[in-house]
XYZ file of C-alpha atoms in Angstrom:
330
model
C 93.439 128.642 83.184
C 94.124 124.855 82.569
C 97.636 125.763 82.917
C 97.319 127.499 85.904
C 94.818 124.859 87.461
C 97.080 121.989 87.057
C 100.049 124.175 88.350
C 97.658 124.825 91.232
C 96.972 121.482 92.292
C 100.026 119.463 91.716
C 101.087 122.542 94.599
C 97.684 122.039 97.207
C 98.938 118.072 96.781
C 102.307 118.069 97.483
C 101.539 120.406 100.598
C 98.366 118.482 101.622
C 99.924 115.364 101.330
C 103.037 116.810 103.478
C 99.792 117.274 106.651
C 98.409 114.323 105.908
C 101.267 112.318 106.787
C 102.641 114.123 109.436
C 99.339 114.410 111.325
C 98.581 110.315 110.766
C 101.139 108.774 111.881
C 101.504 111.594 115.014
C 97.765 109.707 115.822
C 98.995 105.901 115.074
C 101.580 106.081 117.807
C 99.397 108.242 119.888
C 97.042 105.576 120.064
C 99.924 102.529 119.281
C 97.766 102.227 116.470
C 99.238 100.039 113.756
C 100.593 102.397 110.875
C 99.314 99.941 108.204
C 96.152 100.083 109.515
C 96.269 104.526 109.440
C 97.387 103.727 105.424
C 94.184 101.371 105.251
C 91.650 103.913 106.491
C 92.141 107.332 107.267
C 94.978 108.496 104.501
C 92.956 106.086 101.960
C 89.752 107.304 102.297
C 90.924 110.615 102.047
C 93.212 110.365 99.167
C 90.847 108.569 97.525
C 87.982 111.543 98.160
C 88.925 112.810 93.772
C 88.630 109.344 92.847
C 84.697 109.029 94.357
C 83.878 112.562 93.633
C 84.927 112.604 89.715
C 83.329 109.217 89.596
C 80.682 109.588 91.232
C 79.629 113.010 89.458
C 80.604 111.231 85.863
C 77.586 108.143 86.188
C 75.249 111.310 86.943
C 75.943 112.615 84.333
C 76.115 109.677 82.335
C 79.981 109.441 81.584
C 80.272 105.631 82.119
C 83.556 105.508 80.589
C 85.149 107.929 83.149
C 83.601 106.914 86.252
C 85.039 103.610 85.721
C 87.884 104.220 83.520
C 89.132 106.661 86.539
C 89.094 103.561 88.816
C 90.383 100.821 86.448
C 92.995 103.821 85.374
C 94.051 105.266 89.172
C 94.184 101.722 90.375
C 96.644 100.109 87.770
C 98.504 104.259 88.361
C 98.692 103.568 92.253
C 100.042 99.885 91.984
C 102.356 100.619 89.414
C 103.696 104.076 89.552
C 103.621 104.896 92.828
C 104.493 102.003 94.459
C 107.628 101.978 91.571
C 108.238 105.690 92.181
C 108.185 105.527 95.722
C 110.688 102.794 95.571
C 112.695 104.651 93.195
C 113.178 107.859 96.836
C 113.320 104.511 99.387
C 113.211 100.994 98.973
C 109.550 100.076 100.633
C 109.821 97.216 103.680
C 106.688 94.762 103.854
C 105.612 93.076 105.936
C 104.307 88.960 105.895
C 100.546 90.129 107.175
C 100.637 92.251 103.957
C 102.330 90.037 101.474
C 99.804 86.924 103.134
C 96.884 88.997 103.066
C 96.304 92.631 102.188
C 97.815 91.872 98.397
C 95.859 89.609 97.696
C 92.572 91.020 98.975
C 93.899 93.857 96.335
C 93.974 91.482 93.575
C 90.992 90.016 94.287
C 89.110 92.556 93.826
C 90.506 93.274 90.494
C 89.475 89.665 89.436
C 85.798 90.590 91.122
C 85.776 93.927 89.027
C 87.322 91.725 85.813
C 84.050 88.575 86.262
C 81.403 91.847 86.359
C 82.730 93.865 83.908
C 82.217 90.663 81.513
C 79.285 90.350 80.656
C 78.428 89.673 76.945
C 81.592 86.719 77.366
C 79.965 84.738 80.667
C 75.968 85.558 80.217
C 76.917 86.294 76.246
C 74.832 90.136 76.879
C 74.196 92.104 74.662
C 76.703 94.511 75.896
C 79.475 94.829 79.296
C 77.400 96.707 82.259
C 77.810 96.799 85.645
C 74.196 97.030 87.116
C 72.823 98.121 90.754
C 73.356 94.256 91.668
C 77.324 94.753 90.694
C 77.394 97.416 92.900
C 75.875 95.965 95.824
C 78.379 93.000 95.644
C 80.845 95.686 95.382
C 79.638 97.401 98.444
C 79.538 94.368 100.226
C 82.506 93.503 100.468
C 83.640 96.827 101.041
C 81.981 96.351 104.268
C 83.396 93.332 105.109
C 87.341 94.303 104.316
C 86.302 96.745 106.249
C 85.955 94.375 109.132
C 89.080 93.339 108.303
C 90.672 96.349 108.956
C 89.134 97.037 112.293
C 89.974 93.635 113.020
C 93.395 94.729 112.403
C 93.735 97.877 114.870
C 92.168 95.387 117.719
C 95.452 92.996 117.089
C 98.193 95.110 118.068
C 100.907 97.616 116.136
C 102.388 95.141 112.930
C 106.549 95.153 112.442
C 108.374 95.015 109.035
C 109.330 91.252 109.137
C 112.542 90.819 107.689
C 115.437 87.762 108.246
C 117.761 90.268 109.817
C 115.413 92.608 111.746
C 116.050 94.629 114.778
C 113.017 95.382 117.494
C 115.296 98.038 118.425
C 115.776 99.421 114.501
C 112.178 99.346 114.707
C 111.827 101.314 117.538
C 114.353 103.950 115.682
C 111.920 103.886 113.130
C 109.593 104.430 115.580
C 110.972 107.596 117.309
C 111.007 109.293 114.186
C 107.878 110.130 113.982
C 106.797 113.201 115.423
C 104.256 113.279 118.361
C 102.025 116.379 117.847
C 99.774 118.232 119.455
C 95.927 117.221 119.528
C 95.058 119.902 117.549
C 97.940 120.221 115.528
C 97.385 116.479 114.162
C 93.575 117.737 113.487
C 94.411 120.165 112.176
C 97.223 118.801 109.898
C 94.834 115.817 109.377
C 91.681 117.688 107.824
C 94.358 120.730 106.498
C 96.137 118.301 104.455
C 92.640 116.137 103.352
C 91.156 119.017 102.498
C 93.976 120.560 99.790
C 94.432 116.949 98.632
C 90.915 116.768 97.351
C 90.811 120.758 95.961
C 94.542 120.239 94.992
C 93.476 116.886 92.841
C 89.885 118.627 91.296
C 92.052 121.361 89.830
C 94.193 119.445 88.121
C 91.647 117.123 86.996
C 89.896 119.780 85.877
C 93.090 121.699 84.346
C 94.315 117.640 82.439
C 90.664 117.541 81.083
C 89.887 120.936 79.816
C 93.044 120.480 77.560
C 92.861 116.223 76.284
C 88.878 117.422 75.323
C 89.917 120.412 73.855
C 92.644 118.164 71.502
C 89.446 115.555 70.518
C 91.080 112.546 73.035
C 88.525 110.012 73.711
C 86.382 109.777 77.186
C 87.685 106.219 77.811
C 91.380 107.614 77.207
C 90.845 110.487 79.863
C 89.891 108.485 82.428
C 92.457 105.765 81.446
C 94.786 108.252 81.578
C 95.079 111.661 82.681
C 91.391 111.908 85.003
C 92.846 108.673 86.913
C 96.744 109.733 87.200
C 95.347 113.456 88.473
C 92.847 111.698 90.853
C 96.375 109.238 91.986
C 98.604 112.605 92.754
C 97.414 112.475 96.599
C 98.466 108.894 96.341
C 101.894 109.517 94.797
C 102.847 112.160 96.830
C 101.557 110.847 100.307
C 102.890 107.379 99.677
C 106.663 109.640 98.153
C 106.532 111.405 101.733
C 105.738 108.402 103.796
C 108.493 106.704 102.416
C 111.114 109.124 103.100
C 109.712 109.713 106.732
C 110.419 106.289 107.037
C 106.897 105.301 107.421
C 106.761 102.395 104.602
C 103.495 101.041 105.895
C 101.736 104.116 105.753
C 103.408 103.655 101.500
C 102.205 100.694 100.980
C 99.313 100.986 102.636
C 97.849 103.756 101.535
C 97.906 102.002 97.803
C 96.446 98.709 98.454
C 93.578 100.958 100.479
C 93.129 103.013 98.193
C 92.729 100.547 95.116
C 90.180 98.617 97.888
C 88.646 101.344 98.599
C 88.348 102.468 94.796
C 86.863 99.542 93.222
C 84.820 97.898 96.481
C 83.032 101.973 97.381
C 83.869 103.877 94.870
C 82.626 101.027 91.947
C 80.248 100.105 94.450
C 78.132 103.859 94.803
C 78.308 104.755 90.737
C 76.433 101.709 90.681
C 74.250 101.663 92.810
C 73.301 104.825 91.340
C 72.931 104.550 88.333
C 74.216 101.288 86.146
C 77.463 102.114 84.636
C 77.662 100.426 80.726
C 81.099 99.633 79.611
C 82.137 100.627 76.261
C 85.805 102.258 75.980
C 87.183 100.254 79.072
C 87.871 96.438 77.596
C 89.589 93.360 79.078
C 92.884 94.992 78.033
C 92.317 97.252 81.020
C 91.076 94.563 83.172
C 93.618 92.391 83.248
C 96.735 94.709 83.628
C 94.827 95.631 86.284
C 94.562 92.175 88.087
C 98.107 91.859 86.068
C 99.832 94.949 88.304
C 98.757 93.703 91.370
C 100.304 89.853 90.492
C 103.376 91.579 90.025
C 103.853 93.742 93.508
C 103.250 90.734 95.034
C 105.489 88.240 92.844
C 108.190 91.354 93.893
C 107.861 91.770 97.344
C 107.244 86.891 97.841
C 110.615 86.133 96.276
C 113.027 89.600 95.427
C 114.891 91.332 98.867
C 113.561 89.707 101.891
C 110.013 91.526 101.518
C 111.164 94.679 100.606
C 110.444 96.704 96.541
C 113.604 97.460 95.669
C 114.911 100.983 93.345
C 115.407 98.098 90.964
C 112.031 97.210 90.918
C 110.350 100.384 91.598
C 111.822 101.336 88.163
C 110.650 98.316 85.906
C 106.852 98.722 87.795
C 107.632 102.293 86.331
C 108.616 101.254 83.056
C 105.315 98.363 82.957
C 103.279 101.193 83.047
C 104.663 103.639 80.682
C 104.398 100.779 78.192
C 100.232 100.324 79.441
C 99.789 104.029 78.606
C 102.592 104.105 74.928
C 99.956 100.795 74.264
C 96.816 103.011 74.685
C 97.817 106.366 72.875
C 98.702 103.416 69.552
C 95.391 102.485 69.481
C 93.738 105.148 69.959
């Protein structure tokens, strides 16, 4: 049954990602909303719904390591594996605004989590814990992020800026976005989200069932299998968006999901019940911060704000190395 859950969940995730990307891109084109805003909101929130469900339910059940490990592991997976794999399929062009504002904001969110989760080092406490104050602080940052996102929407469409980019090329890419009727766009978005959420849950159930039968700890389950499973919607959506020449949706989906996971998912979970960190270490949190810095570094210094296939392969290799270290230390 667990194997069937894995296969069925993966099929639903792929179908849902395709429908969600088409519907969201059509809405962006119809309202002349910048694609980055669609990626940071509708797509990011929808594909992060599995993380929200898993983390909140895990917190309520007292499985703090799964709740926190799910978010930390998902964000590392998003930044290294998803951006890396997406770049292997199609190089990702990053806008100047994303490079200067959204990615640094993503790095800042990781640093905030690192600070909040280091009570032993900073306050000489007996244990590291994300309490309700930390949760409310994260939710306040989420409100600021939402205000910034809507400010982008009111400022007009953004364009990928490269040294050789021509307005006609950007217009040609916009023309490739399907213009769907209202009812079909709505159906694609709702149906795609539903398939992603249910498919992600099936995958997590199957993967978690197999892992627990092998006696793997909750922190490792959260950082790897659950994180990877709940991030499959982001992986599928980003790859499909990049192949359909919507790079801003692809990168916006990853950044939006990371911010949503830390500020909203962990904010809600910690506000409901304090989360005690036992299996999540500073190695995991520093890896999270480092992955964001690596993304920013590649986008800023190489290939004219483009994540190339070579850089994508390096990011995938970094994630594999991180996973091997986790396995070795268990």
